[in-house]
mmCIF file with all atom_site columns, C-alpha atoms in Angstrom:
data_model
loop_
_atom_site.group_PDB
_atom_site.id
_atom_site.type_symbol
_atom_site.label_atom_id
_atom_site.label_alt_id
_atom_site.label_comp_id
_atom_site.label_asym_id
_atom_site.label_entity_id
_atom_site.label_seq_id
_atom_site.pdbx_PDB_ins_code
_atom_site.Cartn_x
_atom_site.Cartn_y
_atom_site.Cartn_z
_atom_site.occupancy
_atom_site.B_iso_or_equiv
_atom_site.pdbx_formal_charge
_atom_site.auth_seq_id
_atom_site.auth_comp_id
_atom_site.auth_asym_id
_atom_site.auth_atom_id
_atom_site.pdbx_PDB_model_num
ATOM 1   C CA . UNK X 1 1   ? 31.112 91.838 105.990 1.00 0.00 ? 1   UNK X CA 1
ATOM 2   C CA . UNK X 1 2   ? 30.950 89.192 103.279 1.00 0.00 ? 2   UNK X CA 1
ATOM 3   C CA . UNK X 1 3   ? 34.408 90.359 102.000 1.00 0.00 ? 3   UNK X CA 1
ATOM 4   C CA . UNK X 1 4   ? 36.099 90.090 105.331 1.00 0.00 ? 4   UNK X CA 1
ATOM 5   C CA . UNK X 1 5   ? 34.596 86.640 105.810 1.00 0.00 ? 5   UNK X CA 1
ATOM 6   C CA . UNK X 1 6   ? 35.807 85.478 102.300 1.00 0.00 ? 6   UNK X CA 1
ATOM 7   C CA . UNK X 1 7   ? 39.224 87.009 103.317 1.00 0.00 ? 7   UNK X CA 1
ATOM 8   C CA . UNK X 1 8   ? 39.563 85.390 106.669 1.00 0.00 ? 8   UNK X CA 1
ATOM 9   C CA . UNK X 1 9   ? 38.603 81.974 105.011 1.00 0.00 ? 9   UNK X CA 1
ATOM 10  C CA . UNK X 1 10  ? 41.021 82.516 102.100 1.00 0.00 ? 10  UNK X CA 1
ATOM 11  C CA . UNK X 1 11  ? 43.583 83.452 104.748 1.00 0.00 ? 11  UNK X CA 1
ATOM 12  C CA . UNK X 1 12  ? 43.088 80.212 106.859 1.00 0.00 ? 12  UNK X CA 1
ATOM 13  C CA . UNK X 1 13  ? 43.064 78.079 103.944 1.00 0.00 ? 13  UNK X CA 1
ATOM 14  C CA . UNK X 1 14  ? 46.254 79.364 102.507 1.00 0.00 ? 14  UNK X CA 1
ATOM 15  C CA . UNK X 1 15  ? 47.922 79.474 105.681 1.00 0.00 ? 15  UNK X CA 1
ATOM 16  C CA . UNK X 1 16  ? 46.918 75.817 106.753 1.00 0.00 ? 16  UNK X CA 1
ATOM 17  C CA . UNK X 1 17  ? 48.418 74.761 103.272 1.00 0.00 ? 17  UNK X CA 1
ATOM 18  C CA . UNK X 1 18  ? 51.759 76.586 103.729 1.00 0.00 ? 18  UNK X CA 1
ATOM 19  C CA . UNK X 1 19  ? 51.705 74.965 107.294 1.00 0.00 ? 19  UNK X CA 1
ATOM 20  C CA . UNK X 1 20  ? 51.125 71.670 106.000 1.00 0.00 ? 20  UNK X CA 1
ATOM 21  C CA . UNK X 1 21  ? 54.247 72.049 103.480 1.00 0.00 ? 21  UNK X CA 1
ATOM 22  C CA . UNK X 1 22  ? 56.397 73.428 105.932 1.00 0.00 ? 22  UNK X CA 1
ATOM 23  C CA . UNK X 1 23  ? 55.828 70.429 108.130 1.00 0.00 ? 23  UNK X CA 1
ATOM 24  C CA . UNK X 1 24  ? 55.836 67.834 105.366 1.00 0.00 ? 24  UNK X CA 1
ATOM 25  C CA . UNK X 1 25  ? 58.424 68.933 102.832 1.00 0.00 ? 25  UNK X CA 1
ATOM 26  C CA . UNK X 1 26  ? 62.262 68.336 102.943 1.00 0.00 ? 26  UNK X CA 1
ATOM 27  C CA . UNK X 1 27  ? 63.766 71.320 103.300 1.00 0.00 ? 27  UNK X CA 1
ATOM 28  C CA . UNK X 1 28  ? 64.480 72.966 106.952 1.00 0.00 ? 28  UNK X CA 1
ATOM 29  C CA . UNK X 1 29  ? 68.158 72.830 106.381 1.00 0.00 ? 29  UNK X CA 1
ATOM 30  C CA . UNK X 1 30  ? 70.063 72.708 102.793 1.00 0.00 ? 30  UNK X CA 1
ATOM 31  C CA . UNK X 1 31  ? 73.594 71.953 102.028 1.00 0.00 ? 31  UNK X CA 1
ATOM 32  C CA . UNK X 1 32  ? 74.565 73.227 98.374  1.00 0.00 ? 32  UNK X CA 1
ATOM 33  C CA . UNK X 1 33  ? 71.008 72.137 96.977  1.00 0.00 ? 33  UNK X CA 1
ATOM 34  C CA . UNK X 1 34  ? 72.320 68.263 96.892  1.00 0.00 ? 34  UNK X CA 1
ATOM 35  C CA . UNK X 1 35  ? 71.724 67.448 100.422 1.00 0.00 ? 35  UNK X CA 1
ATOM 36  C CA . UNK X 1 36  ? 68.985 68.416 102.752 1.00 0.00 ? 36  UNK X CA 1
ATOM 37  C CA . UNK X 1 37  ? 67.359 67.853 106.364 1.00 0.00 ? 37  UNK X CA 1
ATOM 38  C CA . UNK X 1 38  ? 63.935 68.075 107.336 1.00 0.00 ? 38  UNK X CA 1
ATOM 39  C CA . UNK X 1 39  ? 61.860 67.329 110.611 1.00 0.00 ? 39  UNK X CA 1
ATOM 40  C CA . UNK X 1 40  ? 61.546 63.504 109.225 1.00 0.00 ? 40  UNK X CA 1
ATOM 41  C CA . UNK X 1 41  ? 64.388 62.523 107.166 1.00 0.00 ? 41  UNK X CA 1
ATOM 42  C CA . UNK X 1 42  ? 67.846 63.608 105.988 1.00 0.00 ? 42  UNK X CA 1
ATOM 43  C CA . UNK X 1 43  ? 68.098 63.356 102.139 1.00 0.00 ? 43  UNK X CA 1
ATOM 44  C CA . UNK X 1 44  ? 70.883 63.296 99.575  1.00 0.00 ? 44  UNK X CA 1
ATOM 45  C CA . UNK X 1 45  ? 70.643 63.763 95.754  1.00 0.00 ? 45  UNK X CA 1
ATOM 46  C CA . UNK X 1 46  ? 72.066 61.087 93.739  1.00 0.00 ? 46  UNK X CA 1
ATOM 47  C CA . UNK X 1 47  ? 73.052 62.201 90.382  1.00 0.00 ? 47  UNK X CA 1
ATOM 48  C CA . UNK X 1 48  ? 73.626 58.835 88.938  1.00 0.00 ? 48  UNK X CA 1
ATOM 49  C CA . UNK X 1 49  ? 70.074 57.789 89.121  1.00 0.00 ? 49  UNK X CA 1
ATOM 50  C CA . UNK X 1 50  ? 68.561 61.289 89.533  1.00 0.00 ? 50  UNK X CA 1
ATOM 51  C CA . UNK X 1 51  ? 66.654 60.423 92.708  1.00 0.00 ? 51  UNK X CA 1
ATOM 52  C CA . UNK X 1 52  ? 66.566 61.593 96.331  1.00 0.00 ? 52  UNK X CA 1
ATOM 53  C CA . UNK X 1 53  ? 68.075 59.022 98.863  1.00 0.00 ? 53  UNK X CA 1
ATOM 54  C CA . UNK X 1 54  ? 66.531 59.707 102.300 1.00 0.00 ? 54  UNK X CA 1
ATOM 55  C CA . UNK X 1 55  ? 67.115 57.940 105.647 1.00 0.00 ? 55  UNK X CA 1
ATOM 56  C CA . UNK X 1 56  ? 65.114 58.865 108.994 1.00 0.00 ? 56  UNK X CA 1
ATOM 57  C CA . UNK X 1 57  ? 66.579 61.534 110.999 1.00 0.00 ? 57  UNK X CA 1
ATOM 58  C CA . UNK X 1 58  ? 68.055 60.787 114.257 1.00 0.00 ? 58  UNK X CA 1
ATOM 59  C CA . UNK X 1 59  ? 65.795 61.318 117.119 1.00 0.00 ? 59  UNK X CA 1
ATOM 60  C CA . UNK X 1 60  ? 66.857 64.165 119.413 1.00 0.00 ? 60  UNK X CA 1
ATOM 61  C CA . UNK X 1 61  ? 64.464 65.410 122.130 1.00 0.00 ? 61  UNK X CA 1
ATOM 62  C CA . UNK X 1 62  ? 64.825 68.822 120.228 1.00 0.00 ? 62  UNK X CA 1
ATOM 63  C CA . UNK X 1 63  ? 63.748 67.380 116.833 1.00 0.00 ? 63  UNK X CA 1
ATOM 64  C CA . UNK X 1 64  ? 60.974 65.371 118.548 1.00 0.00 ? 64  UNK X CA 1
ATOM 65  C CA . UNK X 1 65  ? 59.818 68.711 120.133 1.00 0.00 ? 65  UNK X CA 1
ATOM 66  C CA . UNK X 1 66  ? 59.806 70.540 116.922 1.00 0.00 ? 66  UNK X CA 1
ATOM 67  C CA . UNK X 1 67  ? 57.860 67.744 115.005 1.00 0.00 ? 67  UNK X CA 1
ATOM 68  C CA . UNK X 1 68  ? 55.148 67.409 117.821 1.00 0.00 ? 68  UNK X CA 1
ATOM 69  C CA . UNK X 1 69  ? 54.752 71.231 117.821 1.00 0.00 ? 69  UNK X CA 1
ATOM 70  C CA . UNK X 1 70  ? 54.395 71.342 114.085 1.00 0.00 ? 70  UNK X CA 1
ATOM 71  C CA . UNK X 1 71  ? 51.972 68.581 113.936 1.00 0.00 ? 71  UNK X CA 1
ATOM 72  C CA . UNK X 1 72  ? 50.079 70.076 116.785 1.00 0.00 ? 72  UNK X CA 1
ATOM 73  C CA . UNK X 1 73  ? 50.015 73.277 115.061 1.00 0.00 ? 73  UNK X CA 1
ATOM 74  C CA . UNK X 1 74  ? 48.502 71.555 112.022 1.00 0.00 ? 74  UNK X CA 1
ATOM 75  C CA . UNK X 1 75  ? 45.887 69.762 114.340 1.00 0.00 ? 75  UNK X CA 1
ATOM 76  C CA . UNK X 1 76  ? 44.962 73.300 115.979 1.00 0.00 ? 76  UNK X CA 1
ATOM 77  C CA . UNK X 1 77  ? 44.546 75.090 112.604 1.00 0.00 ? 77  UNK X CA 1
ATOM 78  C CA . UNK X 1 78  ? 42.478 72.080 111.129 1.00 0.00 ? 78  UNK X CA 1
ATOM 79  C CA . UNK X 1 79  ? 40.388 72.175 114.272 1.00 0.00 ? 79  UNK X CA 1
ATOM 80  C CA . UNK X 1 80  ? 39.888 75.746 113.980 1.00 0.00 ? 80  UNK X CA 1
ATOM 81  C CA . UNK X 1 81  ? 38.774 75.733 110.438 1.00 0.00 ? 81  UNK X CA 1
ATOM 82  C CA . UNK X 1 82  ? 36.483 73.015 110.985 1.00 0.00 ? 82  UNK X CA 1
ATOM 83  C CA . UNK X 1 83  ? 34.720 74.746 114.018 1.00 0.00 ? 83  UNK X CA 1
ATOM 84  C CA . UNK X 1 84  ? 34.520 77.997 112.071 1.00 0.00 ? 84  UNK X CA 1
ATOM 85  C CA . UNK X 1 85  ? 32.461 76.082 109.562 1.00 0.00 ? 85  UNK X CA 1
ATOM 86  C CA . UNK X 1 86  ? 30.297 74.498 111.956 1.00 0.00 ? 86  UNK X CA 1
ATOM 87  C CA . UNK X 1 87  ? 30.001 77.852 113.592 1.00 0.00 ? 87  UNK X CA 1
ATOM 88  C CA . UNK X 1 88  ? 29.112 79.504 110.609 1.00 0.00 ? 88  UNK X CA 1
ATOM 89  C CA . UNK X 1 89  ? 26.009 77.577 109.936 1.00 0.00 ? 89  UNK X CA 1
ATOM 90  C CA . UNK X 1 90  ? 25.016 77.018 113.452 1.00 0.00 ? 90  UNK X CA 1
ATOM 91  C CA . UNK X 1 91  ? 25.787 80.151 115.601 1.00 0.00 ? 91  UNK X CA 1
ATOM 92  C CA . UNK X 1 92  ? 23.240 82.624 116.478 1.00 0.00 ? 92  UNK X CA 1
ATOM 93  C CA . UNK X 1 93  ? 23.109 86.152 114.919 1.00 0.00 ? 93  UNK X CA 1
ATOM 94  C CA . UNK X 1 94  ? 25.800 88.350 116.507 1.00 0.00 ? 94  UNK X CA 1
ATOM 95  C CA . UNK X 1 95  ? 27.974 85.535 118.021 1.00 0.00 ? 95  UNK X CA 1
ATOM 96  C CA . UNK X 1 96  ? 31.627 85.701 118.039 1.00 0.00 ? 96  UNK X CA 1
ATOM 97  C CA . UNK X 1 97  ? 34.179 83.196 116.699 1.00 0.00 ? 97  UNK X CA 1
ATOM 98  C CA . UNK X 1 98  ? 36.024 82.910 120.131 1.00 0.00 ? 98  UNK X CA 1
ATOM 99  C CA . UNK X 1 99  ? 36.909 79.132 119.991 1.00 0.00 ? 99  UNK X CA 1
ATOM 100 C CA . UNK X 1 100 ? 38.063 79.478 116.177 1.00 0.00 ? 100 UNK X CA 1
ATOM 101 C CA . UNK X 1 101 ? 40.258 82.363 117.231 1.00 0.00 ? 101 UNK X CA 1
ATOM 102 C CA . UNK X 1 102 ? 41.779 80.641 120.141 1.00 0.00 ? 102 UNK X CA 1
ATOM 103 C CA . UNK X 1 103 ? 42.794 77.719 118.096 1.00 0.00 ? 103 UNK X CA 1
ATOM 104 C CA . UNK X 1 104 ? 44.200 79.618 115.413 1.00 0.00 ? 104 UNK X CA 1
ATOM 105 C CA . UNK X 1 105 ? 46.447 81.756 118.224 1.00 0.00 ? 105 UNK X CA 1
ATOM 106 C CA . UNK X 1 106 ? 47.510 78.409 119.541 1.00 0.00 ? 106 UNK X CA 1
ATOM 107 C CA . UNK X 1 107 ? 48.452 77.104 116.367 1.00 0.00 ? 107 UNK X CA 1
ATOM 108 C CA . UNK X 1 108 ? 50.512 80.509 115.713 1.00 0.00 ? 108 UNK X CA 1
ATOM 109 C CA . UNK X 1 109 ? 52.300 79.929 119.191 1.00 0.00 ? 109 UNK X CA 1
ATOM 110 C CA . UNK X 1 110 ? 53.057 76.363 118.535 1.00 0.00 ? 110 UNK X CA 1
ATOM 111 C CA . UNK X 1 111 ? 54.446 76.982 115.319 1.00 0.00 ? 111 UNK X CA 1
ATOM 112 C CA . UNK X 1 112 ? 56.718 80.085 116.879 1.00 0.00 ? 112 UNK X CA 1
ATOM 113 C CA . UNK X 1 113 ? 57.744 77.664 119.462 1.00 0.00 ? 113 UNK X CA 1
ATOM 114 C CA . UNK X 1 114 ? 58.799 74.909 116.992 1.00 0.00 ? 114 UNK X CA 1
ATOM 115 C CA . UNK X 1 115 ? 60.720 77.434 114.756 1.00 0.00 ? 115 UNK X CA 1
ATOM 116 C CA . UNK X 1 116 ? 62.424 78.993 117.518 1.00 0.00 ? 116 UNK X CA 1
ATOM 117 C CA . UNK X 1 117 ? 63.299 75.852 118.988 1.00 0.00 ? 117 UNK X CA 1
ATOM 118 C CA . UNK X 1 118 ? 64.859 74.687 115.675 1.00 0.00 ? 118 UNK X CA 1
ATOM 119 C CA . UNK X 1 119 ? 66.552 78.088 115.541 1.00 0.00 ? 119 UNK X CA 1
ATOM 120 C CA . UNK X 1 120 ? 68.445 77.886 118.699 1.00 0.00 ? 120 UNK X CA 1
ATOM 121 C CA . UNK X 1 121 ? 68.905 73.997 118.794 1.00 0.00 ? 121 UNK X CA 1
ATOM 122 C CA . UNK X 1 122 ? 69.861 73.424 115.086 1.00 0.00 ? 122 UNK X CA 1
ATOM 123 C CA . UNK X 1 123 ? 73.275 72.175 116.067 1.00 0.00 ? 123 UNK X CA 1
ATOM 124 C CA . UNK X 1 124 ? 71.986 69.339 118.535 1.00 0.00 ? 124 UNK X CA 1
ATOM 125 C CA . UNK X 1 125 ? 68.951 68.450 115.780 1.00 0.00 ? 125 UNK X CA 1
ATOM 126 C CA . UNK X 1 126 ? 71.487 67.968 112.916 1.00 0.00 ? 126 UNK X CA 1
ATOM 127 C CA . UNK X 1 127 ? 74.493 66.609 115.080 1.00 0.00 ? 127 UNK X CA 1
ATOM 128 C CA . UNK X 1 128 ? 75.282 63.502 112.674 1.00 0.00 ? 128 UNK X CA 1
ATOM 129 C CA . UNK X 1 129 ? 74.796 65.555 109.410 1.00 0.00 ? 129 UNK X CA 1
ATOM 130 C CA . UNK X 1 130 ? 77.466 67.665 107.574 1.00 0.00 ? 130 UNK X CA 1
ATOM 131 C CA . UNK X 1 131 ? 79.220 70.784 108.832 1.00 0.00 ? 131 UNK X CA 1
ATOM 132 C CA . UNK X 1 132 ? 76.322 73.228 109.481 1.00 0.00 ? 132 UNK X CA 1
ATOM 133 C CA . UNK X 1 133 ? 78.605 76.230 108.288 1.00 0.00 ? 133 UNK X CA 1
ATOM 134 C CA . UNK X 1 134 ? 78.418 74.955 104.684 1.00 0.00 ? 134 UNK X CA 1
ATOM 135 C CA . UNK X 1 135 ? 74.528 74.901 104.826 1.00 0.00 ? 135 UNK X CA 1
ATOM 136 C CA . UNK X 1 136 ? 71.603 77.211 105.516 1.00 0.00 ? 136 UNK X CA 1
ATOM 137 C CA . UNK X 1 137 ? 68.092 77.265 106.589 1.00 0.00 ? 137 UNK X CA 1
ATOM 138 C CA . UNK X 1 138 ? 65.706 76.047 103.861 1.00 0.00 ? 138 UNK X CA 1
ATOM 139 C CA . UNK X 1 139 ? 62.353 77.193 102.420 1.00 0.00 ? 139 UNK X CA 1
ATOM 140 C CA . UNK X 1 140 ? 60.210 75.178 104.627 1.00 0.00 ? 140 UNK X CA 1
ATOM 141 C CA . UNK X 1 141 ? 61.874 76.890 107.936 1.00 0.00 ? 141 UNK X CA 1
ATOM 142 C CA . UNK X 1 142 ? 61.103 80.318 106.407 1.00 0.00 ? 142 UNK X CA 1
ATOM 143 C CA . UNK X 1 143 ? 57.491 79.241 105.423 1.00 0.00 ? 143 UNK X CA 1
ATOM 144 C CA . UNK X 1 144 ? 57.029 78.171 109.245 1.00 0.00 ? 144 UNK X CA 1
ATOM 145 C CA . UNK X 1 145 ? 58.089 81.759 110.265 1.00 0.00 ? 145 UNK X CA 1
ATOM 146 C CA . UNK X 1 146 ? 55.724 83.027 107.811 1.00 0.00 ? 146 UNK X CA 1
ATOM 147 C CA . UNK X 1 147 ? 52.863 81.096 109.226 1.00 0.00 ? 147 UNK X CA 1
ATOM 148 C CA . UNK X 1 148 ? 53.460 82.716 112.786 1.00 0.00 ? 148 UNK X CA 1
ATOM 149 C CA . UNK X 1 149 ? 52.167 86.289 111.936 1.00 0.00 ? 149 UNK X CA 1
ATOM 150 C CA . UNK X 1 150 ? 49.331 84.712 109.523 1.00 0.00 ? 150 UNK X CA 1
ATOM 151 C CA . UNK X 1 151 ? 47.970 82.482 112.224 1.00 0.00 ? 151 UNK X CA 1
ATOM 152 C CA . UNK X 1 152 ? 48.053 84.999 114.901 1.00 0.00 ? 152 UNK X CA 1
ATOM 153 C CA . UNK X 1 153 ? 46.518 87.854 112.636 1.00 0.00 ? 153 UNK X CA 1
ATOM 154 C CA . UNK X 1 154 ? 43.801 85.511 111.513 1.00 0.00 ? 154 UNK X CA 1
ATOM 155 C CA . UNK X 1 155 ? 43.395 84.229 115.175 1.00 0.00 ? 155 UNK X CA 1
ATOM 156 C CA . UNK X 1 156 ? 42.756 87.921 116.232 1.00 0.00 ? 156 UNK X CA 1
ATOM 157 C CA . UNK X 1 157 ? 40.326 88.626 113.180 1.00 0.00 ? 157 UNK X CA 1
ATOM 158 C CA . UNK X 1 158 ? 38.272 85.450 114.261 1.00 0.00 ? 158 UNK X CA 1
ATOM 159 C CA . UNK X 1 159 ? 37.969 86.563 117.828 1.00 0.00 ? 159 UNK X CA 1
ATOM 160 C CA . UNK X 1 160 ? 36.491 90.137 116.602 1.00 0.00 ? 160 UNK X CA 1
ATOM 161 C CA . UNK X 1 161 ? 34.662 88.572 113.906 1.00 0.00 ? 161 UNK X CA 1
ATOM 162 C CA . UNK X 1 162 ? 30.882 88.684 114.619 1.00 0.00 ? 162 UNK X CA 1
ATOM 163 C CA . UNK X 1 163 ? 28.149 86.527 112.596 1.00 0.00 ? 163 UNK X CA 1
ATOM 164 C CA . UNK X 1 164 ? 25.778 89.431 111.037 1.00 0.00 ? 164 UNK X CA 1
ATOM 165 C CA . UNK X 1 165 ? 23.466 87.434 109.351 1.00 0.00 ? 165 UNK X CA 1
#
């Protein structure tokens, strides 16, 4: 049981870190490695200065929906971890971690919704950017999709996990 508890805790922390990186980093859409777009900025690499020059992304309804859903998933997952720690020390023997599991499942569903919206509406989200056919999805977009099954699995594990001590 101790190994399962350590595994779930580690899975939760890794997923939370990946989710934070997917939300905050600059690579949801990439053009030739010299220009990219994320949920907050459009950036271009300047060869002369060797730095990234970034400007705020144009706010569209779809981009705002993706931003809100990704931040909401971070909130759900963070609250889930804090509640788990609280329940771990205060819950009576034999109790189940329902609230923790539900928060994780909601975090997984919000990430799924955000990534799905970005997949379907990337033309509207990146409308003022370069031609989309010369670009591709970046690693942060892939990390968001990786978080979906991780969050859902850890949520299901939390729901079935009993406090044994």
